[in-house]
XYZ file of C-alpha atoms in Angstrom:
573
model
C 87.911 101.272 57.647
C 85.318 103.869 56.659
C 82.673 101.855 54.838
C 81.962 104.633 52.323
C 85.487 105.862 51.624
C 88.160 104.205 49.518
C 91.517 103.895 51.287
C 94.623 103.664 49.096
C 96.594 102.633 52.194
C 94.334 99.632 52.854
C 94.192 98.740 49.166
C 97.961 98.746 48.624
C 98.507 97.107 52.013
C 96.511 94.175 50.628
C 98.368 94.242 47.288
C 101.822 94.435 48.934
C 101.118 91.221 50.855
C 101.185 89.467 47.474
C 104.707 90.676 46.544
C 103.543 91.875 43.105
C 105.804 92.292 40.067
C 105.663 96.077 40.154
C 108.160 96.310 37.277
C 105.383 95.253 34.890
C 103.038 97.789 36.449
C 105.497 100.690 36.144
C 106.614 99.741 32.621
C 102.939 99.457 31.642
C 102.264 102.906 33.118
C 105.361 104.310 31.367
C 104.202 102.934 28.008
C 100.778 104.412 28.713
C 102.417 107.796 29.317
C 104.363 107.473 26.038
C 101.128 106.651 24.216
C 99.424 109.663 25.846
C 102.397 111.830 24.790
C 102.076 110.620 21.193
C 98.360 111.435 21.268
C 99.203 114.947 22.478
C 101.692 115.439 19.643
C 99.378 114.343 16.821
C 97.087 117.471 16.920
C 100.156 119.695 16.543
C 101.125 117.839 13.375
C 97.493 117.936 12.185
C 97.535 121.733 12.614
C 100.573 122.046 10.335
C 99.048 119.707 7.740
C 95.798 121.737 7.592
C 97.549 125.096 7.507
C 99.742 123.857 4.617
C 97.024 121.856 2.899
C 97.910 123.150 -0.578
C 101.538 122.053 -0.256
C 101.552 119.114 2.147
C 104.997 117.859 3.070
C 105.247 114.050 2.511
C 107.713 113.841 5.416
C 105.245 115.572 7.741
C 102.382 113.310 6.614
C 104.495 110.167 7.142
C 105.682 111.442 10.537
C 102.072 112.036 11.601
C 101.063 108.485 10.597
C 104.152 106.956 12.276
C 103.536 108.785 15.566
C 99.855 107.856 15.465
C 100.654 104.140 14.892
C 103.447 104.230 17.501
C 100.920 105.582 20.004
C 98.550 102.715 19.219
C 101.312 100.085 19.574
C 102.626 101.456 22.880
C 99.037 101.648 24.153
C 98.505 97.976 23.220
C 101.793 96.945 24.893
C 100.815 98.935 27.981
C 97.449 97.138 28.123
C 99.167 93.758 27.687
C 101.686 94.318 30.509
C 99.057 95.711 32.869
C 96.711 92.839 31.996
C 99.402 90.245 32.814
C 100.229 92.172 35.998
C 96.554 92.132 37.005
C 96.138 88.426 36.297
C 99.265 87.722 38.354
C 97.827 89.741 41.242
C 94.412 88.060 41.147
C 96.057 84.623 40.873
C 98.232 85.254 43.952
C 95.319 86.790 45.851
C 93.050 83.828 45.131
C 95.793 81.383 46.115
C 96.326 83.251 49.384
C 92.592 83.346 50.079
C 92.180 79.666 49.191
C 95.084 78.706 51.456
C 93.625 80.870 54.213
C 90.141 79.350 53.863
C 91.522 75.799 54.079
C 93.408 76.697 57.276
C 90.497 78.402 58.982
C 88.620 76.624 61.779
C 85.298 74.883 61.207
C 83.581 77.506 63.361
C 84.101 80.125 60.637
C 82.179 77.986 58.130
C 79.401 77.501 60.697
C 78.839 81.267 60.691
C 79.427 82.212 57.018
C 77.539 80.837 54.018
C 79.539 78.930 51.417
C 78.140 80.994 48.532
C 79.281 84.235 50.174
C 82.793 82.823 50.580
C 82.794 81.783 46.903
C 81.751 85.309 45.944
C 84.678 86.773 47.891
C 87.032 84.314 46.224
C 85.812 85.069 42.689
C 83.963 88.411 42.445
C 85.814 90.520 45.011
C 89.251 89.449 43.770
C 88.212 90.295 40.193
C 87.122 93.736 41.387
C 90.552 94.313 42.921
C 92.235 93.228 39.681
C 90.072 95.503 37.524
C 90.920 98.558 39.606
C 94.649 97.849 39.811
C 95.298 96.647 36.262
C 92.772 98.664 34.274
C 90.916 101.549 35.880
C 93.782 103.025 37.947
C 96.412 102.968 35.129
C 93.864 104.372 32.670
C 93.083 107.162 35.115
C 96.798 107.950 35.543
C 97.447 108.162 31.773
C 94.196 110.077 31.329
C 95.316 112.560 33.983
C 98.585 113.077 32.102
C 96.626 113.481 28.863
C 94.292 115.976 30.545
C 97.099 118.104 32.019
C 99.191 117.916 28.842
C 96.285 118.917 26.618
C 95.378 121.741 28.995
C 98.928 123.162 29.007
C 99.142 123.016 25.193
C 95.707 124.639 24.839
C 96.766 127.456 27.177
C 99.861 128.008 25.041
C 97.797 127.992 21.860
C 94.989 130.316 22.998
C 94.498 131.117 26.660
C 91.178 132.902 26.056
C 89.546 129.838 24.487
C 91.082 127.612 27.167
C 89.685 129.821 29.918
C 86.239 129.550 28.335
C 86.566 125.751 28.308
C 87.995 125.612 31.826
C 84.975 127.347 33.389
C 82.913 124.200 32.720
C 85.312 121.752 34.481
C 84.559 122.853 38.094
C 80.871 122.805 37.189
C 81.180 119.188 36.048
C 82.955 118.226 39.264
C 80.478 120.060 41.507
C 77.488 118.493 39.756
C 79.035 115.004 39.715
C 80.208 114.808 43.366
C 76.779 113.941 44.883
C 76.199 111.449 42.085
C 79.591 109.813 42.720
C 78.841 109.508 46.446
C 75.579 107.734 45.666
C 77.365 105.508 43.173
C 79.886 104.533 45.863
C 77.136 103.468 48.282
C 75.183 101.577 45.625
C 78.358 99.800 44.457
C 78.868 98.324 47.922
C 75.219 97.287 48.290
C 75.330 95.618 44.872
C 78.414 93.548 45.796
C 76.738 92.415 49.044
C 73.504 91.459 47.295
C 75.428 89.515 44.641
C 77.226 87.568 47.375
C 73.926 86.741 49.124
C 72.316 85.629 45.865
C 75.338 83.448 45.027
C 75.176 81.930 48.525
C 71.444 81.129 48.367
C 71.639 79.655 44.852
C 74.612 77.474 45.858
C 72.726 76.166 48.896
C 69.573 75.357 46.911
C 71.288 73.727 43.931
C 73.500 71.725 46.287
C 70.386 70.195 47.897
C 68.232 70.011 44.767
C 66.991 66.487 45.620
C 65.677 67.698 48.984
C 64.005 70.630 47.227
C 62.240 68.367 44.735
C 61.321 65.582 47.166
C 59.830 68.180 49.542
C 57.964 70.052 46.786
C 60.054 73.056 47.748
C 60.289 74.513 44.252
C 57.670 77.202 44.874
C 59.250 78.233 48.169
C 62.741 78.440 46.650
C 61.384 80.186 43.565
C 59.786 82.862 45.751
C 62.921 83.181 47.884
C 65.167 83.376 44.814
C 62.866 85.906 43.172
C 63.122 88.118 46.264
C 66.903 88.073 45.963
C 66.712 88.782 42.244
C 64.228 91.591 42.919
C 66.673 93.064 45.456
C 69.389 92.941 42.815
C 66.979 94.470 40.322
C 66.160 97.356 42.664
C 69.846 97.972 43.336
C 70.562 97.715 39.598
C 67.697 100.112 38.890
C 69.213 102.662 41.265
C 72.586 102.103 39.596
C 70.965 102.562 36.182
C 69.341 105.770 37.440
C 72.706 107.091 38.621
C 74.294 106.165 35.278
C 71.394 107.663 33.336
C 71.815 110.939 35.215
C 75.600 110.930 34.946
C 75.803 110.480 31.189
C 73.337 113.209 30.086
C 74.724 115.754 32.551
C 78.254 115.076 31.344
C 77.158 115.178 27.702
C 75.232 118.435 28.125
C 78.127 120.147 29.841
C 80.560 118.839 27.242
C 78.241 119.937 24.418
C 77.890 123.444 25.868
C 81.651 123.613 26.206
C 82.200 122.331 22.661
C 79.648 124.669 21.053
C 80.942 127.648 23.020
C 84.543 126.963 22.008
C 83.614 126.180 18.395
C 81.572 129.372 18.094
C 84.232 131.494 19.749
C 86.958 129.820 17.668
C 85.053 130.420 14.425
C 84.834 134.121 15.272
C 88.592 134.245 15.961
C 89.313 132.454 12.658
C 87.159 134.971 10.774
C 88.953 137.833 12.537
C 92.307 136.340 11.527
C 93.388 135.878 15.163
C 93.545 132.091 14.708
C 94.224 129.735 11.808
C 91.855 126.965 10.782
C 94.543 124.384 11.581
C 94.894 125.794 15.091
C 91.100 125.589 15.614
C 90.990 121.929 14.473
C 94.000 121.166 16.659
C 92.318 122.892 19.616
C 89.138 120.864 19.129
C 91.202 117.643 18.991
C 92.712 118.578 22.352
C 89.224 119.312 23.643
C 88.209 115.723 22.875
C 91.385 114.534 24.606
C 90.234 116.416 27.711
C 86.683 115.031 27.609
C 87.840 111.394 27.541
C 89.918 111.643 30.775
C 86.970 113.187 32.613
C 84.867 110.096 31.784
C 87.713 107.724 32.748
C 88.313 109.488 36.069
C 84.585 109.377 36.879
C 84.719 105.600 36.248
C 87.690 105.452 38.636
C 85.567 106.845 41.479
C 82.808 104.344 40.704
C 85.221 101.389 40.688
C 86.948 102.646 43.825
C 83.571 102.540 45.566
C 83.049 98.907 44.579
C 86.630 97.916 45.372
C 86.476 99.554 48.803
C 83.924 96.966 49.958
C 85.762 94.131 48.196
C 89.085 95.077 49.833
C 87.481 95.285 53.262
C 85.856 91.854 52.961
C 89.058 90.217 51.663
C 91.052 91.773 54.530
C 88.485 90.464 56.999
C 89.038 86.918 55.728
C 92.833 87.263 55.732
C 92.858 88.509 59.338
C 90.687 85.660 60.659
C 92.547 83.303 63.035
C 93.808 80.008 61.629
C 93.562 76.610 63.277
C 97.078 75.539 62.268
C 99.960 76.769 64.427
C 103.702 76.320 63.994
C 106.197 74.768 66.446
C 103.913 72.016 67.743
C 105.109 68.565 68.812
C 104.618 65.626 66.416
C 103.482 63.056 68.943
C 102.759 59.369 68.237
C 99.483 58.651 70.035
C 99.354 54.871 69.524
C 99.990 53.807 73.122
C 98.695 56.875 74.961
C 95.328 57.113 76.732
C 92.916 59.861 75.658
C 91.402 61.844 78.537
C 88.764 64.537 78.890
C 89.227 66.485 82.127
C 86.277 68.660 83.178
C 85.614 69.792 79.606
C 83.027 72.501 78.917
C 81.990 73.625 75.447
C 79.477 75.976 73.833
C 78.957 76.775 70.160
C 77.472 80.112 71.234
C 78.269 82.048 74.390
C 75.789 81.352 77.142
C 74.452 78.161 75.510
C 76.579 75.289 76.887
C 76.543 71.992 74.972
C 78.980 70.082 77.200
C 79.385 70.629 80.951
C 82.164 69.185 83.095
C 82.677 66.120 80.868
C 85.404 63.744 82.043
C 86.327 60.298 80.718
C 89.374 58.234 79.746
C 90.009 55.716 76.973
C 92.737 53.121 77.344
C 94.872 52.164 74.311
C 93.227 49.599 72.003
C 89.989 49.659 74.012
C 86.479 50.104 72.611
C 84.609 52.963 74.250
C 80.959 53.606 73.440
C 78.974 56.797 73.925
C 75.246 56.339 74.307
C 72.423 58.670 75.122
C 69.524 60.672 73.713
C 69.939 62.574 70.476
C 71.272 66.102 71.014
C 73.058 65.169 74.216
C 76.510 66.176 72.937
C 78.003 62.895 71.657
C 78.958 64.181 68.189
C 80.315 67.363 69.785
C 82.771 65.214 71.768
C 84.012 63.773 68.467
C 84.337 67.286 67.003
C 86.474 68.324 69.976
C 88.691 65.265 69.532
C 89.086 66.127 65.843
C 89.963 69.666 67.052
C 87.314 71.291 64.904
C 86.634 73.378 68.010
C 88.467 74.146 71.270
C 86.951 73.500 74.702
C 85.699 76.585 76.512
C 86.787 74.996 79.777
C 88.882 72.053 80.965
C 91.374 70.234 78.749
C 91.764 67.196 76.508
C 94.919 65.140 77.057
C 96.733 62.456 75.095
C 98.905 60.797 77.707
C 99.938 63.790 79.821
C 100.063 66.201 76.876
C 97.301 68.669 76.022
C 96.212 67.869 72.464
C 96.460 71.598 71.650
C 100.249 71.204 71.915
C 100.340 68.434 69.285
C 100.874 69.342 65.618
C 97.360 69.484 64.141
C 98.165 67.786 60.814
C 100.037 64.981 62.622
C 97.153 64.634 65.097
C 94.489 64.286 62.414
C 96.721 61.929 60.439
C 96.430 59.477 63.343
C 92.634 59.740 63.657
C 90.073 58.073 61.422
C 86.417 59.102 61.391
C 83.597 57.100 59.809
C 80.314 58.960 60.168
C 76.740 58.166 59.191
C 76.789 60.569 56.217
C 79.987 58.957 54.764
C 81.419 62.163 53.326
C 82.998 61.710 49.883
C 84.463 64.121 47.351
C 83.501 64.484 43.678
C 85.929 62.430 41.589
C 86.866 58.787 41.165
C 86.860 55.932 43.660
C 90.661 56.065 43.579
C 90.614 59.782 44.415
C 88.393 59.141 47.423
C 90.388 56.192 48.729
C 93.664 58.136 48.649
C 92.171 61.488 49.720
C 94.467 63.241 52.210
C 97.172 60.555 52.167
C 100.733 61.882 51.994
C 102.180 58.777 50.358
C 101.894 56.899 47.084
C 99.441 53.993 47.194
C 99.638 51.037 44.794
C 96.602 49.474 43.130
C 97.252 46.278 45.091
C 97.044 48.210 48.356
C 93.811 49.886 47.223
C 92.205 46.527 46.363
C 93.362 45.080 49.724
C 91.639 47.966 51.529
C 88.503 47.465 49.438
C 88.502 43.732 50.265
C 88.828 44.450 54.009
C 85.913 46.885 53.693
C 83.860 44.320 51.703
C 83.766 46.840 48.851
C 85.876 45.009 46.261
C 82.805 43.188 44.891
C 80.781 46.175 43.716
C 83.875 48.153 42.629
C 85.172 45.288 40.454
C 81.751 45.048 38.760
C 81.914 48.694 37.665
C 83.098 49.321 34.111
C 85.908 51.715 35.128
C 86.530 50.119 38.547
C 88.911 52.405 40.512
C 88.517 55.161 37.909
C 84.708 55.242 38.256
C 83.350 58.763 38.772
C 81.051 58.774 41.809
C 79.393 62.180 41.220
C 78.798 65.083 43.571
C 78.495 63.837 47.189
C 78.814 60.272 45.830
C 75.340 60.330 44.304
C 76.172 57.434 41.946
C 76.789 55.114 44.914
C 74.290 53.698 47.396
C 74.511 54.612 51.085
C 76.096 51.273 51.944
C 78.615 51.580 49.124
C 79.630 55.056 50.264
C 80.091 53.773 53.794
C 82.322 50.936 52.640
C 84.423 53.343 50.548
C 84.819 55.489 53.680
C 85.827 52.417 55.681
C 88.345 51.383 53.014
C 89.800 54.884 53.218
C 90.088 54.460 56.992
C 91.941 51.141 56.474
C 94.443 52.958 54.234
C 94.959 55.717 56.823
C 95.568 53.062 59.509
C 94.495 55.421 62.325
C 95.644 55.055 65.934
C 92.258 56.281 67.148
C 89.139 55.248 65.229
C 85.890 57.178 65.700
C 82.588 55.738 64.487
C 79.709 58.197 64.559
C 76.589 56.043 64.134
C 78.187 54.682 60.969
C 75.323 52.278 60.170
C 72.412 54.422 61.354
C 70.855 55.146 57.948
C 71.498 51.832 56.145
C 69.169 49.000 55.201
C 69.620 45.595 56.877
C 71.788 44.064 54.136
C 74.101 47.068 53.838
C 74.290 47.361 57.634
C 75.436 43.755 57.949
C 78.228 44.274 55.387
C 79.354 47.552 56.939
C 79.232 46.112 60.443
C 81.524 43.239 59.391
C 83.964 45.739 57.864
C 83.876 47.919 60.970
C 84.547 44.893 63.180
C 87.738 44.191 61.222
C 88.733 47.859 61.233
C 88.380 48.151 65.027
C 90.952 45.417 65.683
C 94.194 46.605 67.323
C 93.323 50.272 67.736
C 91.555 52.584 70.191
C 87.944 52.870 69.060
C 85.352 55.433 70.082
C 81.804 54.627 69.058
C 78.596 56.620 69.084
C 76.321 53.624 69.273
C 72.809 52.862 68.215
C 73.102 49.058 68.058
C 72.744 47.027 71.233
C 75.540 44.616 70.217
C 78.024 47.498 69.916
C 77.144 48.758 73.383
C 77.251 45.311 74.965
C 80.673 44.521 73.471
C 82.279 47.853 74.446
C 84.957 47.830 77.143
C 83.381 50.923 78.666
C 80.224 52.941 78.043
C 79.657 56.596 78.850
C 76.040 57.696 78.999
C 75.794 61.307 77.766
C 72.676 63.286 78.604
C 72.137 67.052 78.359
C 75.859 67.617 77.856
C 77.026 65.702 80.941
C 78.253 62.196 81.735
C 75.475 60.754 83.871
C 76.843 57.219 84.002
C 79.956 55.186 83.153
C 80.772 51.476 83.174
C 80.067 48.295 81.251
C 76.614 47.502 79.905
C 75.693 45.339 82.885
C 77.083 47.847 85.388
C 75.095 50.711 83.885
C 71.880 48.695 83.845
C 72.254 48.337 87.631
C 73.601 51.797 88.546
C 72.036 54.188 86.022
C 68.228 54.012 85.723
C 68.270 56.505 82.832
C 70.568 54.180 80.859
C 68.339 51.197 81.583
C 65.321 53.129 80.358
C 67.276 54.320 77.282
C 68.226 50.739 76.382
C 64.629 49.639 76.862
C 63.302 52.476 74.662
C 65.940 52.217 71.948
C 66.361 48.487 71.563
C 63.070 46.909 72.508
């Protein structure tokens, strides 16, 4: 799409995907046309009232008031229908975007800032609604009002109309460069708003890091730069608006004074009645208003062009979920990596020719230096990413052929950051479960995770709000909530990503006991940092620089892999 040109085809292609209730739109437009028609009729009645001022007909006066009020009512009904139509559109569009975002692969969120996505979801959709439900219908009714008033004015006095009409091309010619600049600035403004929203979301989301690192001055300076950028864009926009308004006003004033002067001469010469002059001036005002509305249309089209393009970009992104996949039970099947390669960015491999196999109900540990690729292996198993080479099998089936939701339903991940959602303890325990869970079952899971003690001591127990990112819980408590959630999921494959790495000794002991119980009777993959976990594993894979440089039990690796022996000595001395 041309970045500087609004495309009705692209815009309505986006709208048609939402199956809008066009009946409301067309009825709203029709009522707007009726209101515009009433407004065009009122000056004619006003002309008769003024010309017959000494003997005003009560019927004519009442008719004038009735038509005027009817125009107001139909205009209000038109606005109501179009407003409901617009809200329906923006609601459907946001639902479609939200559904799309939740189905998009993790890689997309690696590349795009959360604040920018939020801006697309809120600001860009609102821009689409404003154009469709407000600016465009207003422009259509204004166009009818403009043409209708022009035709009536020509019928009333073509000479005065010709005088007025000379100024219209001048207005358009003068305003075209200004409108083009407005279009460009509108797009820049939307982009800068999205960047500012993204940066502020990132900073406020990590406000504790900012404060503990004395980062206030840095973030203040960074935020001020963004605000200054917005200010400079806004200043240019203000300049455009400040130029637009006076030019329009001057041209309209010249037109008005010229017509008024010429009309006064014609009234004095008897070629025109006073009522006709007043009526003509009323039509003149009805022509001025549409010119302003149509100029606003071009400005909003400029802003909506960028919004439409960005929304379409999101909607055309590939999704990670695919239909017609097998729903395989993975309980008794071995998991195998066969010559797997992976890179987050092209030309920068993270994993190279990785091969290993896990037997059902076995404990497999991955050890090695930080940054070697251990967590990436877990991400590939979770199917957050696809291998760039080789394949991952469950039994003899490529995991890509297994229904993604069913696959993840059978996998439980407990990581060192113990991700939790804002809400209650109950909400977090049952998060993602597709079944009803009783309180008794929740307390059983908490007991198995050694979390029932601290939860029962809380005033609201299961209904306790844990705050954003679980800030009201300690690290150990968050971990045990995550483990309790894993108990409820009853996964076939359990993955532990250094689950006790950041805990104090007491919390680590409690979590380790819970993990020991959770590992019973299921395939367990462990990224290990504790010697006891490595020693007790059925098999250990030593991952270094994205490759498997050794495999076997603890004792076997000590004898066959010098790098492993050195790693154990360095890590656990």
